[in-house]
PDB file of C-alpha atoms in Angstrom:
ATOM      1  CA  UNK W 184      -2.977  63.694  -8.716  1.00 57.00           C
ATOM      2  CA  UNK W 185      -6.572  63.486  -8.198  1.00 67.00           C
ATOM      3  CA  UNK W 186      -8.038  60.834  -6.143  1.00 73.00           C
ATOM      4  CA  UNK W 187     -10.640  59.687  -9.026  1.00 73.00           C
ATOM      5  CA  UNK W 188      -7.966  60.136 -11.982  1.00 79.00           C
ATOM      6  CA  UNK W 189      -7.204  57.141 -14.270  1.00 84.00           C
ATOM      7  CA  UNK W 190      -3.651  57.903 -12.697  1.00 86.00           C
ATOM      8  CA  UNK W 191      -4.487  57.007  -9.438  1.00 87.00           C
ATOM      9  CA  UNK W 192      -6.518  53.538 -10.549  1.00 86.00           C
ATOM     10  CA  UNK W 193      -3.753  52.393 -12.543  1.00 90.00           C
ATOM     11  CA  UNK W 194      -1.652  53.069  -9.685  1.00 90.00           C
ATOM     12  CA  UNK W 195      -3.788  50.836  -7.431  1.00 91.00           C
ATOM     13  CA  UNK W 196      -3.847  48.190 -10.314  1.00 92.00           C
ATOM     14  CA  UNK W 197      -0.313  48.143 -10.588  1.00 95.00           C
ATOM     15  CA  UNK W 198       0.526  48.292  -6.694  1.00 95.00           C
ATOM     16  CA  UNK W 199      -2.217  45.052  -6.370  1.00 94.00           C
ATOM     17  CA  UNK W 200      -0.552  43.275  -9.454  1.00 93.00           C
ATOM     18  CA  UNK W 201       3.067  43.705  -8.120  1.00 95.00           C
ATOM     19  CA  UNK W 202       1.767  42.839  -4.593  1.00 93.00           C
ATOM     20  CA  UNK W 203       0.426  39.355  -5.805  1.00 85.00           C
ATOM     21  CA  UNK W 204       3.582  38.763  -7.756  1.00 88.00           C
ATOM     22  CA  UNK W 205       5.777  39.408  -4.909  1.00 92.00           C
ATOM     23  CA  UNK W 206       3.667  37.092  -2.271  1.00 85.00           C
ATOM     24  CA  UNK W 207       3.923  34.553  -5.351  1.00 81.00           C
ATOM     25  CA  UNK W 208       7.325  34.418  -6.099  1.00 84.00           C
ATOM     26  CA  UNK W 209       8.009  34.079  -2.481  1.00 86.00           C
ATOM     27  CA  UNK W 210       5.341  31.758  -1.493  1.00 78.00           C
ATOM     28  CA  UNK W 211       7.216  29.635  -4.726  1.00 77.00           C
ATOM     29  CA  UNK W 212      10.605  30.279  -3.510  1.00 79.00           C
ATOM     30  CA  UNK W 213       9.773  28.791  -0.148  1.00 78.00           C
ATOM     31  CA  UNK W 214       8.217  25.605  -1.435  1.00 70.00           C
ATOM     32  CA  UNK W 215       4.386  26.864  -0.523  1.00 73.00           C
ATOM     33  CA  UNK W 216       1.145  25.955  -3.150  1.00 69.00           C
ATOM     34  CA  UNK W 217       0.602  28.250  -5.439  1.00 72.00           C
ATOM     35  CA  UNK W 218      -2.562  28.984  -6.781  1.00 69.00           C
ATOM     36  CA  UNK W 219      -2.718  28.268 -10.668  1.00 65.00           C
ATOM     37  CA  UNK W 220      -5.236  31.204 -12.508  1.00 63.00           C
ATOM     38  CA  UNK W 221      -8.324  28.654 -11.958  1.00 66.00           C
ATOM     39  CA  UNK W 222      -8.123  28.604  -8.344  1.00 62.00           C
ATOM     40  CA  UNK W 223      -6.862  25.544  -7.781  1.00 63.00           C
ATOM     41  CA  UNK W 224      -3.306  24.834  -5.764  1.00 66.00           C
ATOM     42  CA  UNK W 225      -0.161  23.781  -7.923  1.00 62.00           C
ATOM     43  CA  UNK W 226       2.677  22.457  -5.662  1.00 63.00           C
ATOM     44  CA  UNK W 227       6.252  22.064  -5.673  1.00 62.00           C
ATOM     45  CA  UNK W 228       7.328  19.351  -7.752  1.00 65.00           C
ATOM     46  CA  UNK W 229      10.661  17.368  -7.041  1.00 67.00           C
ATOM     47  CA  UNK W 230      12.685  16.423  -9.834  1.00 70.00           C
ATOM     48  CA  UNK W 231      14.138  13.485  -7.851  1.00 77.00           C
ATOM     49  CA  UNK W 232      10.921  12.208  -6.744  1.00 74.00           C
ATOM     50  CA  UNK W 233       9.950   9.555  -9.628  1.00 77.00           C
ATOM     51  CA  UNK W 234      14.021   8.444  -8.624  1.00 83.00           C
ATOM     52  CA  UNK W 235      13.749   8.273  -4.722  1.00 85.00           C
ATOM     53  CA  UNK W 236      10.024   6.297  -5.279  1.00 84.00           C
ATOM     54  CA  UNK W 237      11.505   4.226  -8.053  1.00 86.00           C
ATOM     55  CA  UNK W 238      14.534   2.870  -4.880  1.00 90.00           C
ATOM     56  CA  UNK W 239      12.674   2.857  -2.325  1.00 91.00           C
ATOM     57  CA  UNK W 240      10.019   0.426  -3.958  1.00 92.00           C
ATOM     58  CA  UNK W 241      13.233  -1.652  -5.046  1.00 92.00           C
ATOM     59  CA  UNK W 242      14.497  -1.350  -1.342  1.00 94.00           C
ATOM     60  CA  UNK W 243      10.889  -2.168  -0.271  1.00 95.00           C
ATOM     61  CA  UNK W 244      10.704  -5.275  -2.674  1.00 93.00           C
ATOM     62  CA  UNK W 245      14.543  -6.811  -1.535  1.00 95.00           C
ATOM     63  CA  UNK W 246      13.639  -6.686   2.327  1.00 95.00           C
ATOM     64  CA  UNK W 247      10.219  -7.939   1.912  1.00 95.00           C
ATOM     65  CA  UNK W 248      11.594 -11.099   0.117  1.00 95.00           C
ATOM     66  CA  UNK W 249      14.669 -10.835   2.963  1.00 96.00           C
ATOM     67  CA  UNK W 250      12.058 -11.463   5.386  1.00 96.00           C
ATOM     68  CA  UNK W 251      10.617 -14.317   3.586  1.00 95.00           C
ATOM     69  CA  UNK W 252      13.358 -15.958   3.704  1.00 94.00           C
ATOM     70  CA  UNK W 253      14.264 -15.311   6.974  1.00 94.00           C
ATOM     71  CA  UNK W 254      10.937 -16.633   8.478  1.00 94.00           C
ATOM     72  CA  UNK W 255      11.495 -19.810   6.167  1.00 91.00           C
ATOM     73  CA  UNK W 256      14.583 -20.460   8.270  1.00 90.00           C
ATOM     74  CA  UNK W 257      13.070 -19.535  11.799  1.00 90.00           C
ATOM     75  CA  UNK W 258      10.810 -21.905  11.036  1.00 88.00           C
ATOM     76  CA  UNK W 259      13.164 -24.908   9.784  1.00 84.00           C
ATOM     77  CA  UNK W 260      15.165 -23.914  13.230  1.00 82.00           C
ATOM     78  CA  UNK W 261      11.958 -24.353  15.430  1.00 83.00           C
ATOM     79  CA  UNK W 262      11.332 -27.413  13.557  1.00 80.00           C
ATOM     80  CA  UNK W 263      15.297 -28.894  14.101  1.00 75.00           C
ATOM     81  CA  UNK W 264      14.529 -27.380  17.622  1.00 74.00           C
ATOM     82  CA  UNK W 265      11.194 -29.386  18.667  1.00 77.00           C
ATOM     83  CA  UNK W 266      12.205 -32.412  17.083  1.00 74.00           C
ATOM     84  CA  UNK W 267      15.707 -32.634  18.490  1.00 67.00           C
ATOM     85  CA  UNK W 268      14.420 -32.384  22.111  1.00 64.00           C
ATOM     86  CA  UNK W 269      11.674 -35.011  21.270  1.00 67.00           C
ATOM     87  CA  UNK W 270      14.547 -37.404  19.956  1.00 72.00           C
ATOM     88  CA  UNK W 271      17.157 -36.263  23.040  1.00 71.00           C
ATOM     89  CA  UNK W 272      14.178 -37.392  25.287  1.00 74.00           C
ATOM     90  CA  UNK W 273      13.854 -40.695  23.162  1.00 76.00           C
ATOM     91  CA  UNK W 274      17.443 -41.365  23.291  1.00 71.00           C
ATOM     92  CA  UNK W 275      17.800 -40.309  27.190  1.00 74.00           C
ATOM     93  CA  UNK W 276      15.252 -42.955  27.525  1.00 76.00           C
ATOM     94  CA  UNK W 277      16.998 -45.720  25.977  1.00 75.00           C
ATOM     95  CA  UNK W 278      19.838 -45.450  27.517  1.00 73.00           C
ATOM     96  CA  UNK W 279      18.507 -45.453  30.847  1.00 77.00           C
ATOM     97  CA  UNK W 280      17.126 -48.642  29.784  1.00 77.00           C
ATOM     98  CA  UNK W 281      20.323 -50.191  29.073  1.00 72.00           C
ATOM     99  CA  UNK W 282      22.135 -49.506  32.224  1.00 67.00           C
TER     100      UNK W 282
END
C-alpha cells in the first residue's frame, strides 16, 4: 500500500466516517446534542414530555386556586378574630358596669 494510493485515502475516508458515526451514536445513546448536517444541535426529545407539562400545569392550576381559597379564609378568620376581641372588650365593659 502506497502512502499516496486511492487505497490509502479511502481508507482515511472511511476510518473518519466510521469515527463520526461511532462518537454519534454514542453521544445519542447517552442523551448528548447532536449536531444535525447544518450545524446546528438537535437534542433528545422525551416522548412523555407534552404529558408531564400537560399535569403539571393542571397540578399548577388546582393549587394556585387552593391557595385562593385558602387566603379567602385566613382572611374571614382575621376578620372573626379582630372583631371578636373588639366585641369581648365591649361586652367586658358592660358588665363591669352592671356590677
Amino acid at each position: 500500500m502506497s502512502w499516496g494510493g486511492p487505497t490509502f485515502v479511502l481508507a482515511i475516508i472511511a476510518l473518519s466516517i466510521g469515527g463520526w458515526m461511532f462518537t454519534t451514536w454514542i453521544r445519542a445513546k447517552h442523551g448528548y446534542p447532536v449536531e444535525n448536517e447544518w450545524g446546528g444541535t438537535v437534542h433528545r426529545t422525551d416522548p412523555d414530555a407534552d404529558r408531564k407539562i400537560a399535569l403539571l400545569s393542571d397540578d399548577n392550576a388546582k393549587l394556585a386556586n387552593q391557595i385562593g381559597r385558602l387566603e379567602e379564609r385566613i382572611a374571614v378568620l382575621e376578620r372573626i378574630a379582630t372583631e371578636e376581641s373588639g366585641r369581648a372588650a365591649q361586652l367586658a365593659d358592660q358588665i363591669d358596669r352592671l356590677r
